[in-house]
């Protein structure tokens, strides 16, 4: 399948569909929704980790890469899912977490017992002379990235939770184990892989970071390209059908030129996150800050144009399991909920790259309705609540920040119907269902031709029907415009123009193109006012215009 024409749908199994009444989603639940997914038109399902795990980080702490966590089902369930998906032309993409394992993984348990072979699978270091952790690096989830082990008088590194010790990729035996895991799942017929925080596996030097939390010391490190090439050669690169995406935390674009260039034989494409900081204060996530639209636009366009110049490929997304819901973030939850959900979909689905839809985004699902700390499940959010209150913030102010930035916003159970628990489970869901499920749910949207769901179906079809969407060049339009995100895609004489009003107010947009030659392919409003190069946009309006190439006429 051509990855340029493909659309990936991300599933967070825990919150997708529960068939057993345990309150936790399962693999059979995913199988039961394959018709829905086929109807939507997606080509791949990225499944977040379902391997055996103590679930400290909802499965991103893997205890056994070869077995399915019984909470989610059995290997037979997985094989059935793969088979039935394939029948519908849908491939499975697995989420491989290789920067770290769970502290319950047998390798780490042996390491802690002092087995030298397995100790070298992880990163143990002596503390500083005079005491304290080996470096000043901070865990992504708050606090020091080092945990002291009194038996060894040493610390081990964990860039994430304490229960997620980092693997030592410098050790060739670790890399060989990782490659073996990938080959195992390839044999099960898996068609793609997503590699979790893969650009952090090569560490530069175990030294203090004078300016911050250590990020430059372990991001896009000195051997990362070598490691990726080896992984490619020893595993997925052996099957040209397989597509891969690397999650690139705090990455540099120059590194991504290589990660995602076909000639480098590393990965098919990359996720970068700089555009997701548009409502941070600089690098600070745990604060309240307005959306910096111009900053967002600049970053998006710079990744679009520069990756294209280097022949490298982007993964496109606005929602995922680590991000609050985009419609709550950049759109509207009330008056223009539907219009803004459609506009945001238009914006990223038609850029140059492969789009990733996150479960529920195609319904316009909004942020969770969390009132108190006990409503939260996410280790990052809970840790940061404590950090904020220890710094002197009142619990209610800290909760306000969590309400905006917590990853749990995206992890509320999928809203299938207006039945109890949104049709997600017969039992008590592991996380609070958003009470707006009576209004926002798949059942209702399937029946409504004007729904966000049907709009997403149309967006996906545009990528399949128009080569200019999958293969065209990209050119920003009106870079300085403070209200509108607009761009042109072109292929030969063929041209597609996408104009998105980012705000809930009317606005007249003027561009340099003569739009009288164009026809309307898609829009989130039934009527339009377009004259030559001007468009009268309604709140959150999105318009997709198309002009055929002369040779096709
Ligand atoms: C990635 C995952 C996230 C997880 C982290 C640690 O960022 O997307 O959910 O917590 O890696 O594995």
Short mmCIF file of N, CA and C in Angstrom, two decimals, residues 402-532:
data_model
loop_
_atom_site.label_atom_id
_atom_site.label_comp_id
_atom_site.label_asym_id
_atom_site.label_seq_id
_atom_site.Cartn_x
_atom_site.Cartn_y
_atom_site.Cartn_z
N UNK A 402 -4.05 21.01 34.89
CA UNK A 402 -4.24 19.62 34.45
C UNK A 402 -5.42 19.52 33.48
N UNK A 403 -6.49 20.24 33.83
CA UNK A 403 -7.68 20.19 32.95
C UNK A 403 -7.33 20.59 31.52
N UNK A 404 -6.37 21.47 31.41
CA UNK A 404 -6.01 21.92 30.07
C UNK A 404 -4.97 21.01 29.42
N UNK A 405 -3.98 20.57 30.18
CA UNK A 405 -2.84 19.91 29.53
C UNK A 405 -2.72 18.41 29.76
N UNK A 406 -3.54 17.83 30.60
CA UNK A 406 -3.34 16.40 30.90
C UNK A 406 -3.54 15.52 29.67
N UNK A 407 -2.72 14.48 29.59
CA UNK A 407 -2.86 13.50 28.51
C UNK A 407 -4.17 12.71 28.65
N UNK A 408 -4.69 12.65 29.86
CA UNK A 408 -5.95 11.91 30.06
C UNK A 408 -7.11 12.51 29.28
N UNK A 409 -6.97 13.79 28.90
CA UNK A 409 -8.03 14.41 28.10
C UNK A 409 -8.34 13.60 26.84
N UNK A 410 -7.30 12.94 26.32
CA UNK A 410 -7.49 12.18 25.08
C UNK A 410 -7.82 10.72 25.35
N UNK A 411 -7.78 10.33 26.62
CA UNK A 411 -7.86 8.90 26.92
C UNK A 411 -9.20 8.48 27.49
N UNK A 412 -10.17 9.37 27.47
CA UNK A 412 -11.50 9.00 27.97
C UNK A 412 -12.09 7.96 27.01
N UNK A 413 -12.96 7.08 27.52
CA UNK A 413 -13.50 6.02 26.67
C UNK A 413 -14.16 6.55 25.40
N UNK A 414 -13.96 5.79 24.36
CA UNK A 414 -14.53 6.09 23.05
C UNK A 414 -16.05 6.17 23.17
N UNK A 415 -16.63 7.17 22.52
CA UNK A 415 -18.08 7.41 22.63
C UNK A 415 -18.81 6.76 21.45
N UNK A 416 -19.27 5.53 21.70
CA UNK A 416 -19.89 4.76 20.62
C UNK A 416 -21.38 5.07 20.46
N UNK A 417 -22.07 5.29 21.58
CA UNK A 417 -23.52 5.48 21.47
C UNK A 417 -24.02 6.28 22.67
N UNK A 418 -25.34 6.49 22.71
CA UNK A 418 -25.89 7.26 23.83
C UNK A 418 -26.30 6.31 24.98
N UNK A 419 -25.93 5.04 24.84
CA UNK A 419 -26.24 4.10 25.93
C UNK A 419 -25.31 4.33 27.12
N UNK A 420 -25.58 3.59 28.19
CA UNK A 420 -24.77 3.73 29.41
C UNK A 420 -23.27 3.60 29.10
N UNK A 421 -22.45 4.36 29.77
CA UNK A 421 -20.99 4.39 29.56
C UNK A 421 -20.65 4.59 28.09
N UNK A 422 -21.48 5.29 27.40
CA UNK A 422 -21.27 5.62 25.97
C UNK A 422 -21.13 4.37 25.10
N UNK A 423 -21.64 3.25 25.58
CA UNK A 423 -21.54 2.02 24.79
C UNK A 423 -20.14 1.45 24.76
N UNK A 424 -19.26 2.01 25.61
CA UNK A 424 -17.86 1.54 25.63
C UNK A 424 -17.73 0.22 26.39
N UNK A 425 -18.50 0.09 27.48
CA UNK A 425 -18.34 -1.07 28.36
C UNK A 425 -19.63 -1.33 29.12
N UNK A 426 -19.85 -2.59 29.46
CA UNK A 426 -20.98 -2.95 30.32
C UNK A 426 -20.60 -2.75 31.79
N UNK A 427 -19.30 -2.71 32.04
CA UNK A 427 -18.82 -2.56 33.43
C UNK A 427 -18.47 -1.11 33.73
N UNK A 428 -17.80 -0.90 34.85
CA UNK A 428 -17.42 0.45 35.25
C UNK A 428 -16.12 0.84 34.53
N UNK A 429 -16.16 1.81 33.62
CA UNK A 429 -14.96 2.15 32.85
C UNK A 429 -13.77 2.55 33.74
N UNK A 430 -12.57 2.21 33.28
CA UNK A 430 -11.34 2.49 34.05
C UNK A 430 -11.10 3.99 34.18
N UNK A 431 -11.74 4.75 33.30
CA UNK A 431 -11.63 6.20 33.37
C UNK A 431 -12.99 6.80 33.06
N UNK A 432 -13.22 7.96 33.68
CA UNK A 432 -14.52 8.62 33.54
C UNK A 432 -14.88 8.91 32.08
N UNK A 433 -16.08 8.51 31.69
CA UNK A 433 -16.59 8.81 30.35
C UNK A 433 -16.97 10.29 30.30
N UNK A 434 -16.74 10.92 29.17
CA UNK A 434 -17.15 12.32 29.05
C UNK A 434 -18.68 12.39 28.98
N UNK A 435 -19.31 13.18 29.90
CA UNK A 435 -20.78 13.22 29.90
C UNK A 435 -21.39 13.73 28.60
N UNK A 436 -20.58 14.34 27.73
CA UNK A 436 -21.19 14.83 26.47
C UNK A 436 -21.43 13.70 25.46
N UNK A 437 -21.28 12.45 25.91
CA UNK A 437 -21.47 11.33 24.97
C UNK A 437 -22.89 11.24 24.43
N UNK A 438 -23.84 11.82 25.16
CA UNK A 438 -25.21 11.75 24.65
C UNK A 438 -25.36 12.55 23.36
N UNK A 439 -24.51 13.58 23.25
CA UNK A 439 -24.55 14.43 22.06
C UNK A 439 -23.50 13.97 21.03
N UNK A 440 -22.30 13.66 21.53
CA UNK A 440 -21.20 13.30 20.62
C UNK A 440 -20.99 11.80 20.70
N UNK A 441 -21.45 11.06 19.72
CA UNK A 441 -21.19 9.61 19.70
C UNK A 441 -21.30 9.07 18.28
N UNK A 442 -20.66 7.93 18.06
CA UNK A 442 -20.54 7.36 16.71
C UNK A 442 -21.92 7.01 16.13
N UNK A 443 -22.77 6.43 16.97
CA UNK A 443 -24.08 6.01 16.47
C UNK A 443 -24.84 7.19 15.85
N UNK A 444 -24.87 8.29 16.59
CA UNK A 444 -25.59 9.47 16.10
C UNK A 444 -24.91 10.03 14.85
N UNK A 445 -23.60 10.02 14.85
CA UNK A 445 -22.90 10.65 13.71
C UNK A 445 -23.00 9.81 12.44
N UNK A 446 -23.10 8.51 12.61
CA UNK A 446 -23.25 7.66 11.42
C UNK A 446 -24.57 7.97 10.71
N UNK A 447 -25.58 8.34 11.49
CA UNK A 447 -26.90 8.61 10.92
C UNK A 447 -27.01 10.02 10.34
N UNK A 448 -26.09 10.87 10.68
CA UNK A 448 -26.19 12.27 10.28
C UNK A 448 -25.17 12.57 9.18
N UNK A 449 -25.68 12.80 7.99
CA UNK A 449 -24.80 13.04 6.83
C UNK A 449 -23.88 14.25 7.02
N UNK A 450 -24.29 15.16 7.89
CA UNK A 450 -23.53 16.39 8.09
C UNK A 450 -22.54 16.28 9.27
N UNK A 451 -22.35 15.06 9.76
CA UNK A 451 -21.53 14.91 10.98
C UNK A 451 -20.04 15.06 10.71
N UNK A 452 -19.29 15.20 11.81
CA UNK A 452 -17.83 15.25 11.71
C UNK A 452 -17.34 13.93 11.11
N UNK A 453 -17.94 12.82 11.50
CA UNK A 453 -17.55 11.51 10.98
C UNK A 453 -17.62 11.48 9.45
N UNK A 454 -18.75 11.88 8.90
CA UNK A 454 -18.88 11.82 7.44
C UNK A 454 -17.94 12.79 6.74
N UNK A 455 -17.67 13.89 7.41
CA UNK A 455 -16.72 14.84 6.83
C UNK A 455 -15.33 14.21 6.75
N UNK A 456 -14.92 13.52 7.82
CA UNK A 456 -13.62 12.83 7.80
C UNK A 456 -13.58 11.77 6.69
N UNK A 457 -14.67 11.08 6.50
CA UNK A 457 -14.72 10.09 5.41
C UNK A 457 -14.39 10.76 4.08
N UNK A 458 -14.99 11.93 3.89
CA UNK A 458 -14.76 12.64 2.63
C UNK A 458 -13.30 13.10 2.51
N UNK A 459 -12.75 13.58 3.62
CA UNK A 459 -11.35 14.02 3.61
C UNK A 459 -10.44 12.86 3.21
N UNK A 460 -10.71 11.69 3.77
CA UNK A 460 -9.87 10.51 3.49
C UNK A 460 -9.99 10.15 2.00
N UNK A 461 -11.20 10.25 1.49
CA UNK A 461 -11.40 9.91 0.07
C UNK A 461 -10.65 10.87 -0.86
N UNK A 462 -10.54 12.13 -0.45
CA UNK A 462 -9.82 13.09 -1.30
C UNK A 462 -8.39 12.64 -1.52
N UNK A 463 -7.75 12.12 -0.48
CA UNK A 463 -6.37 11.63 -0.59
C UNK A 463 -6.27 10.46 -1.58
N UNK A 464 -7.33 9.66 -1.62
CA UNK A 464 -7.29 8.50 -2.52
C UNK A 464 -7.57 8.92 -3.97
N UNK A 465 -8.47 9.93 -4.12
CA UNK A 465 -8.90 10.29 -5.47
C UNK A 465 -7.98 11.26 -6.18
N UNK A 466 -7.34 12.15 -5.41
CA UNK A 466 -6.57 13.22 -6.04
C UNK A 466 -5.09 13.05 -5.73
N UNK A 467 -4.36 12.79 -6.79
CA UNK A 467 -2.93 12.60 -6.61
C UNK A 467 -2.25 13.84 -6.04
N UNK A 468 -2.86 14.99 -6.31
CA UNK A 468 -2.26 16.22 -5.80
C UNK A 468 -2.24 16.21 -4.25
N UNK A 469 -3.17 15.48 -3.64
CA UNK A 469 -3.19 15.41 -2.18
C UNK A 469 -2.06 14.48 -1.68
N UNK A 470 -1.90 13.35 -2.33
CA UNK A 470 -0.88 12.42 -1.86
C UNK A 470 0.52 12.83 -2.30
N UNK A 471 0.62 13.38 -3.54
CA UNK A 471 1.96 13.58 -4.09
C UNK A 471 2.36 15.02 -4.39
N UNK A 472 1.40 15.92 -4.23
CA UNK A 472 1.67 17.29 -4.65
C UNK A 472 2.69 18.03 -3.78
N UNK A 473 3.23 19.10 -4.35
CA UNK A 473 4.10 20.00 -3.57
C UNK A 473 3.22 20.81 -2.64
N UNK A 474 3.85 21.48 -1.71
CA UNK A 474 3.08 22.30 -0.79
C UNK A 474 3.66 23.71 -0.76
N UNK A 475 2.76 24.69 -0.76
CA UNK A 475 3.20 26.09 -0.72
C UNK A 475 2.30 26.87 0.23
N UNK A 476 2.88 27.51 1.25
CA UNK A 476 2.05 28.30 2.16
C UNK A 476 1.45 29.50 1.44
N UNK A 477 0.23 29.87 1.81
CA UNK A 477 -0.39 31.07 1.25
C UNK A 477 -0.66 32.03 2.41
N UNK A 478 -0.37 33.29 2.17
CA UNK A 478 -0.66 34.31 3.19
C UNK A 478 0.00 34.00 4.53
N UNK A 479 1.30 33.83 4.49
CA UNK A 479 2.05 33.48 5.70
C UNK A 479 1.84 34.49 6.84
N UNK A 480 1.63 35.76 6.45
CA UNK A 480 1.51 36.80 7.48
C UNK A 480 0.07 36.98 7.98
N UNK A 481 -0.87 36.30 7.36
CA UNK A 481 -2.27 36.47 7.76
C UNK A 481 -2.48 35.94 9.18
N UNK A 482 -3.08 36.77 10.04
CA UNK A 482 -3.17 36.39 11.46
C UNK A 482 -4.40 35.58 11.82
N UNK A 483 -5.24 35.28 10.84
CA UNK A 483 -6.47 34.55 11.15
C UNK A 483 -6.61 33.23 10.40
N UNK A 484 -5.92 33.14 9.26
CA UNK A 484 -6.21 32.04 8.35
C UNK A 484 -4.97 31.18 8.10
N UNK A 485 -5.20 29.88 8.04
CA UNK A 485 -4.16 28.92 7.69
C UNK A 485 -4.50 28.45 6.28
N UNK A 486 -3.70 28.85 5.30
CA UNK A 486 -4.03 28.51 3.91
C UNK A 486 -2.80 28.01 3.18
N UNK A 487 -3.03 27.10 2.26
CA UNK A 487 -1.90 26.58 1.49
C UNK A 487 -2.38 26.04 0.15
N UNK A 488 -1.39 25.92 -0.73
CA UNK A 488 -1.69 25.33 -2.04
C UNK A 488 -0.90 24.03 -2.18
N UNK A 489 -1.55 23.02 -2.72
CA UNK A 489 -0.84 21.79 -3.10
C UNK A 489 -0.86 21.79 -4.63
N UNK A 490 0.24 21.44 -5.25
CA UNK A 490 0.22 21.42 -6.71
C UNK A 490 1.01 20.26 -7.26
N UNK A 491 0.53 19.80 -8.42
CA UNK A 491 1.18 18.69 -9.11
C UNK A 491 1.01 18.98 -10.58
N UNK A 492 2.11 19.32 -11.25
CA UNK A 492 2.00 19.79 -12.63
C UNK A 492 1.09 21.00 -12.65
N UNK A 493 0.06 20.95 -13.48
CA UNK A 493 -0.87 22.08 -13.58
C UNK A 493 -2.00 21.99 -12.57
N UNK A 494 -2.10 20.83 -11.94
CA UNK A 494 -3.20 20.60 -11.00
C UNK A 494 -2.95 21.39 -9.72
N UNK A 495 -4.01 21.96 -9.18
CA UNK A 495 -3.81 22.76 -7.97
C UNK A 495 -4.97 22.60 -6.99
N UNK A 496 -4.61 22.48 -5.73
CA UNK A 496 -5.61 22.35 -4.68
C UNK A 496 -5.32 23.46 -3.67
N UNK A 497 -6.35 24.21 -3.32
CA UNK A 497 -6.14 25.30 -2.37
C UNK A 497 -6.99 25.04 -1.13
N UNK A 498 -6.37 25.12 0.02
CA UNK A 498 -7.07 24.85 1.28
C UNK A 498 -7.03 26.13 2.11
N UNK A 499 -8.20 26.59 2.52
CA UNK A 499 -8.27 27.85 3.28
C UNK A 499 -9.05 27.59 4.56
N UNK A 500 -8.41 27.82 5.70
CA UNK A 500 -9.04 27.51 6.98
C UNK A 500 -9.06 28.74 7.88
N UNK A 501 -10.26 29.16 8.25
CA UNK A 501 -10.40 30.25 9.22
C UNK A 501 -10.22 29.66 10.62
N UNK A 502 -9.18 30.08 11.30
CA UNK A 502 -8.81 29.48 12.58
C UNK A 502 -9.62 30.03 13.75
N UNK A 503 -10.46 31.03 13.48
CA UNK A 503 -11.16 31.71 14.58
C UNK A 503 -12.67 31.70 14.40
N UNK A 504 -13.37 31.94 15.51
CA UNK A 504 -14.83 31.91 15.53
C UNK A 504 -15.47 33.21 15.12
N UNK A 505 -14.85 33.93 14.18
CA UNK A 505 -15.41 35.21 13.69
C UNK A 505 -15.34 35.24 12.18
N UNK A 506 -16.25 36.00 11.56
CA UNK A 506 -16.20 36.16 10.10
C UNK A 506 -14.89 36.83 9.72
N UNK A 507 -14.46 36.58 8.51
CA UNK A 507 -13.19 37.17 8.09
C UNK A 507 -13.09 37.14 6.58
N UNK A 508 -12.61 38.19 6.00
CA UNK A 508 -12.40 38.20 4.54
C UNK A 508 -10.94 37.91 4.25
N UNK A 509 -10.74 36.83 3.56
CA UNK A 509 -9.36 36.44 3.23
C UNK A 509 -9.05 36.81 1.80
N UNK A 510 -7.89 37.41 1.61
CA UNK A 510 -7.49 37.75 0.23
C UNK A 510 -6.17 37.07 -0.07
N UNK A 511 -6.12 36.38 -1.20
CA UNK A 511 -4.88 35.70 -1.57
C UNK A 511 -4.36 36.19 -2.90
N UNK A 512 -3.27 35.62 -3.33
CA UNK A 512 -2.67 36.08 -4.60
C UNK A 512 -3.15 35.25 -5.79
N UNK A 513 -3.95 34.20 -5.52
CA UNK A 513 -4.40 33.32 -6.60
C UNK A 513 -5.75 33.76 -7.16
N UNK A 514 -5.95 33.55 -8.45
CA UNK A 514 -7.26 33.82 -9.04
C UNK A 514 -8.13 32.59 -8.82
N UNK A 515 -9.07 32.70 -7.92
CA UNK A 515 -9.85 31.52 -7.53
C UNK A 515 -11.03 31.26 -8.46
N UNK A 516 -11.23 32.17 -9.44
CA UNK A 516 -12.39 31.97 -10.32
C UNK A 516 -12.24 30.70 -11.16
N UNK A 517 -11.03 30.22 -11.30
CA UNK A 517 -10.79 29.00 -12.08
C UNK A 517 -11.06 27.72 -11.28
N UNK A 518 -11.37 27.87 -10.02
CA UNK A 518 -11.44 26.70 -9.13
C UNK A 518 -12.87 26.25 -8.86
N UNK A 519 -13.03 24.97 -8.58
CA UNK A 519 -14.31 24.46 -8.11
C UNK A 519 -14.17 24.04 -6.64
N UNK A 520 -15.29 24.01 -5.93
CA UNK A 520 -15.22 23.64 -4.51
C UNK A 520 -15.32 22.12 -4.37
N UNK A 521 -14.33 21.53 -3.71
CA UNK A 521 -14.36 20.07 -3.49
C UNK A 521 -15.00 19.71 -2.17
N UNK A 522 -14.77 20.54 -1.17
CA UNK A 522 -15.26 20.21 0.16
C UNK A 522 -15.28 21.46 1.02
N UNK A 523 -16.25 21.52 1.93
CA UNK A 523 -16.28 22.64 2.87
C UNK A 523 -17.16 22.27 4.06
N UNK A 524 -16.97 22.96 5.16
CA UNK A 524 -17.80 22.68 6.33
C UNK A 524 -19.02 23.61 6.42
N UNK A 525 -19.28 24.39 5.37
CA UNK A 525 -20.50 25.20 5.29
C UNK A 525 -21.17 24.93 3.95
N UNK A 526 -22.49 25.04 3.87
CA UNK A 526 -23.15 24.74 2.60
C UNK A 526 -23.01 25.83 1.54
N UNK A 527 -22.82 27.05 1.97
CA UNK A 527 -22.76 28.13 0.97
C UNK A 527 -21.48 28.92 1.10
N UNK A 528 -21.07 29.52 -0.02
CA UNK A 528 -19.78 30.23 -0.01
C UNK A 528 -19.84 31.53 -0.75
N UNK A 529 -18.98 32.42 -0.34
CA UNK A 529 -18.85 33.67 -1.08
C UNK A 529 -17.40 33.81 -1.50
N UNK A 530 -17.17 33.58 -2.78
CA UNK A 530 -15.80 33.65 -3.29
C UNK A 530 -15.82 34.54 -4.52
N UNK A 531 -14.90 35.48 -4.58
CA UNK A 531 -14.84 36.36 -5.74
C UNK A 531 -13.37 36.56 -6.09
N UNK A 532 -12.99 36.15 -7.28
CA UNK A 532 -11.60 36.26 -7.75
C UNK A 532 -10.62 35.73 -6.72
#
